[in-house]
């Protein structure tokens, strides 16, 4: 899997590598084995006690069913994106921009897991194989991805790298301040791309950015236009620090 590098608005460079499909499957198998062991152990212990019939179902739901049902959601929420299987495989759930997922993101991944797997017969696996960052449908909906924890790096960038933005810099496109981090990352990746269709991608992105910002490029070169938009965004981001 290719490593992706993101430069956030807070000038933190994040490098992360998507976990492979094999690593995720092994982590899931480990989770299922642990869940099976938990169920077996709990049932064995409870069978030794004579519980009033009225409370048998309540105990079963509270002690066995609910923890198993909410296992992945609770583990990821309270263990920074890791179930026990993911922890053993050194992989973790993060937002696509490198930040920590919100509770709603973890919840959405959990709610969509049945559609990714049991209900559709593994459609999520097919989607993960076809997406760049190996994201299943739950990841795409929640804006998350599973990464290799050992390859995850957050490097604070020296502000000296951005001196050119503090030396009486005059932004050309003030509208750039309204761009989202995801949009800025798309511009950055396009400019850094080494693909043979790079020029065509730059032309398409220039048109989209121009329409989004409602501006007319002052530069005769499309690549310079995108570079200017990127610098203007960084200028406003630097003002917020």
XYZ file of C-alpha atoms in Angstrom, residues 73-229:
157
model
C -17.960 -0.025 18.534
C -17.015 0.114 22.226
C -13.453 -1.115 21.662
C -12.732 1.389 18.923
C -14.374 4.253 20.786
C -12.554 3.655 24.093
C -9.294 2.282 22.685
C -8.465 4.978 20.111
C -9.692 3.095 17.060
C -8.504 -0.375 17.987
C -10.345 -3.580 18.765
C -8.266 -6.284 20.443
C -7.629 -7.888 17.062
C -6.534 -4.586 15.529
C -4.284 -3.936 18.505
C -2.535 -7.287 18.072
C -2.118 -6.572 14.343
C -0.877 -3.008 15.005
C -3.563 -1.373 12.895
C -5.940 1.419 13.839
C -9.016 3.322 12.631
C -8.404 7.003 11.899
C -10.121 9.722 9.902
C -8.962 9.978 6.299
C -7.280 13.296 7.145
C -5.279 11.650 9.945
C -7.329 12.978 12.861
C -9.081 10.956 15.577
C -12.573 9.803 14.546
C -15.592 11.126 16.421
C -18.062 8.915 18.254
C -20.481 9.322 15.334
C -17.803 8.043 12.918
C -17.204 4.928 15.016
C -20.973 4.438 15.325
C -21.519 4.735 11.567
C -18.773 2.184 10.851
C -20.399 -0.201 13.337
C -23.912 0.280 11.949
C -22.786 -0.401 8.374
C -20.691 -3.477 9.178
C -23.622 -5.909 8.619
C -24.062 -4.433 5.132
C -20.330 -4.712 4.460
C -20.233 -8.348 5.506
C -22.975 -10.699 6.735
C -25.982 -9.281 4.882
C -24.354 -8.812 1.454
C -21.976 -11.750 1.560
C -18.809 -9.686 1.822
C -19.582 -6.701 -0.415
C -17.422 -4.561 1.879
C -14.408 -6.703 0.985
C -14.947 -6.025 -2.714
C -15.300 -2.301 -2.068
C -12.104 -2.320 0.024
C -10.241 -4.046 -2.816
C -11.368 -1.377 -5.291
C -10.728 1.755 -3.204
C -7.358 3.446 -2.941
C -7.129 3.336 0.856
C -8.800 -0.082 1.258
C -11.954 1.494 2.671
C -15.102 -0.567 3.093
C -18.497 1.107 2.759
C -18.586 1.896 6.482
C -15.244 3.680 6.141
C -16.367 5.643 3.088
C -19.549 6.753 4.843
C -17.736 7.683 8.068
C -14.722 9.254 6.347
C -12.365 6.816 8.068
C -9.656 4.364 7.062
C -7.653 1.628 8.770
C -3.906 2.292 8.857
C -0.731 0.544 9.922
C 0.055 2.024 13.313
C 3.825 1.578 12.985
C 3.830 3.639 9.786
C 1.752 6.467 11.258
C 3.807 9.580 11.845
C 2.873 13.098 12.855
C 5.721 15.482 12.165
C 5.422 19.060 13.282
C 6.656 21.252 10.468
C 8.945 24.119 11.347
C 7.168 27.406 10.693
C 10.429 28.622 9.134
C 9.324 26.675 6.053
C 6.537 29.215 5.656
C 8.558 32.414 6.068
C 7.523 33.452 2.579
C 3.970 33.786 3.912
C 4.930 36.240 6.651
C 7.113 38.613 4.643
C 4.369 41.066 3.661
C 2.610 38.325 1.738
C -0.540 39.518 -0.016
C -3.091 36.763 -0.738
C -4.349 36.712 -4.294
C -7.530 34.764 -3.612
C -9.055 35.473 -0.159
C -11.734 32.870 -0.983
C -9.076 30.184 -0.457
C -9.600 30.551 3.292
C -13.002 28.877 2.897
C -11.584 25.678 1.415
C -11.764 22.552 3.538
C -8.744 20.503 4.561
C -9.916 17.672 2.303
C -10.054 20.030 -0.692
C -6.580 21.349 0.079
C -5.252 17.811 0.304
C -6.697 17.057 -3.146
C -4.901 20.098 -4.572
C -1.655 19.105 -2.849
C -1.788 15.501 -4.061
C -2.565 16.622 -7.607
C 0.385 19.023 -7.691
C 2.699 16.357 -6.268
C 1.425 13.616 -8.561
C 3.856 12.001 -10.948
C 1.208 10.310 -13.088
C 1.321 10.666 -16.861
C -2.159 12.256 -16.833
C -1.017 14.912 -14.367
C -1.584 17.811 -16.774
C -5.142 16.670 -17.496
C -5.887 16.298 -13.772
C -4.512 19.768 -13.084
C -6.698 21.216 -15.843
C -9.812 19.501 -14.449
C -9.020 20.542 -10.883
C -8.312 24.123 -11.946
C -11.761 24.348 -13.490
C -13.420 22.942 -10.361
C -11.494 25.240 -8.007
C -12.249 28.233 -10.206
C -15.974 27.454 -10.102
C -15.899 26.690 -6.364
C -14.183 29.958 -5.446
C -15.977 31.976 -8.154
C -12.710 33.516 -9.296
C -10.942 34.129 -12.577
C -7.317 32.944 -12.523
C -4.848 35.789 -12.774
C -2.071 33.403 -13.724
C -1.630 32.200 -17.289
C -0.478 28.820 -15.972
C -3.004 26.436 -14.386
C -0.411 24.839 -12.121
C 0.689 28.241 -10.819
C -2.969 29.077 -10.134
C -3.356 26.013 -7.919
C -0.042 26.757 -6.188
C -1.253 30.293 -5.464
C -4.550 29.006 -4.038
